[in-house]
Amino acid sequence: MFSEQELAFLHTQPLARLATVAVTGQPDADAVGFAFENGRFYIGGYFLERTRKYKHIAAGQSKVSLLIDELRSLDPLEPRSIKLHGEAEILQLEEGFRGPGTYIVITPKVSWSSGIEGPAFQDGKPVIKKITWE
């Protein structure tokens, strides 16, 4: 459901920030590598099973937030970003962007983008595009 510009942006970004929640309710965010394919985000990594993000999701805390952003310029201010809320699951994949192995797979539920299809600000107000995924 992303536009061509949003897809192009996603394919140029090497890092995202993934926020998960512990069973105690404590939020936690990590920088992660990712791929976006067939409407889902894939997060892999070395020793993924030892990470807090993996343990949170494995414990049933499947609600996550993912942020992919960059700051193209400070003067003039030109931020670009895609943020989403989604449901995460852990899957063993025969093929993945890091090869076969364990992945956190995120299905988006709602996403917001800014600064990708046009300016991030207009008339002093942020311009944000919201998508509710089916």
Tab-separated table of C-alpha atoms in Angstrom:
chain	number	residue	atom	x	y	z
A	1	MET	CA	0.000	0.000	0.000
A	2	PHE	CA	3.039	2.273	-0.083
A	3	SER	CA	3.414	4.647	-3.023
A	4	GLU	CA	6.280	4.291	-5.493
A	5	GLN	CA	8.085	7.176	-3.732
A	6	GLU	CA	7.661	5.528	-0.328
A	7	LEU	CA	8.913	2.180	-1.676
A	8	ALA	CA	11.937	3.894	-3.219
A	9	PHE	CA	12.647	5.597	0.128
A	10	LEU	CA	12.421	2.266	1.996
A	11	HIS	CA	14.855	0.637	-0.420
A	12	THR	CA	17.476	3.363	0.154
A	13	GLN	CA	17.449	3.157	3.952
A	14	PRO	CA	19.724	0.626	5.671
A	15	LEU	CA	18.451	1.125	9.242
A	16	ALA	CA	15.202	1.444	11.140
A	17	ARG	CA	14.301	1.750	14.797
A	18	LEU	CA	12.161	-1.037	16.220
A	19	ALA	CA	10.244	-0.497	19.450
A	20	THR	CA	8.972	-3.504	21.385
A	21	VAL	CA	7.432	-3.822	24.837
A	22	ALA	CA	8.523	-6.167	27.630
A	23	VAL	CA	5.946	-8.171	29.586
A	24	THR	CA	6.553	-5.670	32.424
A	25	GLY	CA	5.314	-2.878	30.134
A	26	GLN	CA	8.758	-1.315	29.642
A	27	PRO	CA	9.226	-0.067	26.051
A	28	ASP	CA	12.569	-0.712	24.366
A	29	ALA	CA	13.925	0.540	21.037
A	30	ASP	CA	16.785	-0.783	18.916
A	31	ALA	CA	18.378	0.127	15.602
A	32	VAL	CA	17.801	-2.734	13.156
A	33	GLY	CA	18.516	-3.673	9.571
A	34	PHE	CA	15.392	-4.492	7.598
A	35	ALA	CA	13.881	-5.438	4.281
A	36	PHE	CA	10.389	-4.709	2.988
A	37	GLU	CA	8.857	-7.332	0.715
A	38	ASN	CA	5.301	-8.347	-0.147
A	39	GLY	CA	3.720	-5.917	2.310
A	40	ARG	CA	5.750	-7.003	5.347
A	41	PHE	CA	8.932	-5.907	7.085
A	42	TYR	CA	11.644	-8.474	7.810
A	43	ILE	CA	14.214	-7.980	10.565
A	44	GLY	CA	17.095	-10.360	11.004
A	45	GLY	CA	20.399	-10.228	12.784
A	46	TYR	CA	23.244	-12.135	14.313
A	47	PHE	CA	22.174	-13.994	17.464
A	48	LEU	CA	18.645	-12.588	17.091
A	49	GLU	CA	17.302	-15.108	19.609
A	50	ARG	CA	19.457	-13.514	22.352
A	51	THR	CA	18.034	-9.999	21.902
A	52	ARG	CA	15.408	-8.216	23.977
A	53	LYS	CA	13.286	-7.541	20.904
A	54	TYR	CA	13.143	-11.254	20.091
A	55	LYS	CA	12.382	-12.200	23.698
A	56	HIS	CA	9.588	-9.612	23.954
A	57	ILE	CA	7.873	-10.911	20.816
A	58	ALA	CA	8.450	-14.559	21.753
A	59	ALA	CA	6.760	-13.818	25.103
A	60	GLY	CA	3.610	-12.709	23.271
A	61	GLN	CA	4.214	-8.966	23.126
A	62	SER	CA	3.473	-8.748	19.400
A	63	LYS	CA	2.593	-5.047	19.092
A	64	VAL	CA	5.522	-3.076	17.712
A	65	SER	CA	6.395	0.281	16.232
A	66	LEU	CA	8.924	0.758	13.440
A	67	LEU	CA	10.491	4.058	12.335
A	68	ILE	CA	12.530	4.587	9.174
A	69	ASP	CA	13.798	8.147	8.871
A	70	GLU	CA	16.473	10.462	7.591
A	71	LEU	CA	17.311	14.133	7.817
A	72	ARG	CA	18.205	15.316	4.309
A	73	SER	CA	19.033	18.857	5.398
A	74	LEU	CA	19.060	21.058	8.489
A	75	ASP	CA	18.857	24.298	6.517
A	76	PRO	CA	16.289	24.169	5.148
A	77	LEU	CA	14.850	21.523	7.461
A	78	GLU	CA	14.014	18.443	5.337
A	79	PRO	CA	13.107	15.368	7.395
A	80	ARG	CA	11.664	12.271	5.712
A	81	SER	CA	10.089	9.361	7.546
A	82	ILE	CA	7.800	6.375	7.595
A	83	LYS	CA	6.478	5.215	10.964
A	84	LEU	CA	4.197	2.265	11.495
A	85	HIS	CA	2.415	0.274	14.136
A	86	GLY	CA	2.069	-3.406	13.453
A	87	GLU	CA	1.962	-6.984	14.654
A	88	ALA	CA	5.213	-8.954	14.866
A	89	GLU	CA	5.820	-12.666	14.718
A	90	ILE	CA	8.916	-14.827	14.690
A	91	LEU	CA	9.422	-17.023	11.644
A	92	GLN	CA	12.072	-19.429	10.403
A	93	LEU	CA	12.678	-18.636	6.727
A	94	GLU	CA	14.439	-20.704	4.096
A	95	GLU	CA	15.344	-17.452	2.320
A	96	GLY	CA	15.619	-13.934	3.686
A	97	PHE	CA	17.568	-10.755	3.090
A	98	ARG	CA	20.275	-12.104	5.432
A	99	GLY	CA	19.962	-15.680	4.176
A	100	PRO	CA	18.092	-18.564	5.815
A	101	GLY	CA	17.318	-18.220	9.504
A	102	THR	CA	15.171	-16.601	12.160
A	103	TYR	CA	13.372	-13.342	11.377
A	104	ILE	CA	11.022	-10.954	13.080
A	105	VAL	CA	8.270	-10.353	10.546
A	106	ILE	CA	6.070	-7.284	10.944
A	107	THR	CA	2.675	-6.867	9.332
A	108	PRO	CA	1.752	-3.157	9.238
A	109	LYS	CA	-1.601	-2.105	10.690
A	110	VAL	CA	-1.280	1.677	10.300
A	111	SER	CA	1.513	3.823	8.875
A	112	TRP	CA	2.359	7.500	8.607
A	113	SER	CA	4.775	9.104	6.166
A	114	SER	CA	6.109	12.614	5.879
A	115	GLY	CA	8.469	14.432	3.540
A	116	ILE	CA	8.556	11.662	0.954
A	117	GLU	CA	5.838	12.540	-1.548
A	118	GLY	CA	6.193	16.262	-0.920
A	119	PRO	CA	7.455	18.704	1.678
A	120	ALA	CA	7.292	17.676	5.341
A	121	PHE	CA	5.877	21.093	6.254
A	122	GLN	CA	3.405	23.396	4.566
A	123	ASP	CA	2.302	26.759	5.922
A	124	GLY	CA	4.159	26.005	9.167
A	125	LYS	CA	2.317	22.727	9.759
A	126	PRO	CA	3.493	19.132	9.322
A	127	VAL	CA	2.198	17.239	6.280
A	128	ILE	CA	1.508	13.623	7.262
A	129	LYS	CA	-0.001	10.874	5.133
A	130	LYS	CA	-1.775	8.107	7.084
A	131	ILE	CA	-2.506	4.627	5.715
A	132	THR	CA	-4.698	2.090	7.477
A	133	TRP	CA	-3.649	-1.339	6.217
A	134	GLU	CA	-6.187	-4.084	5.597
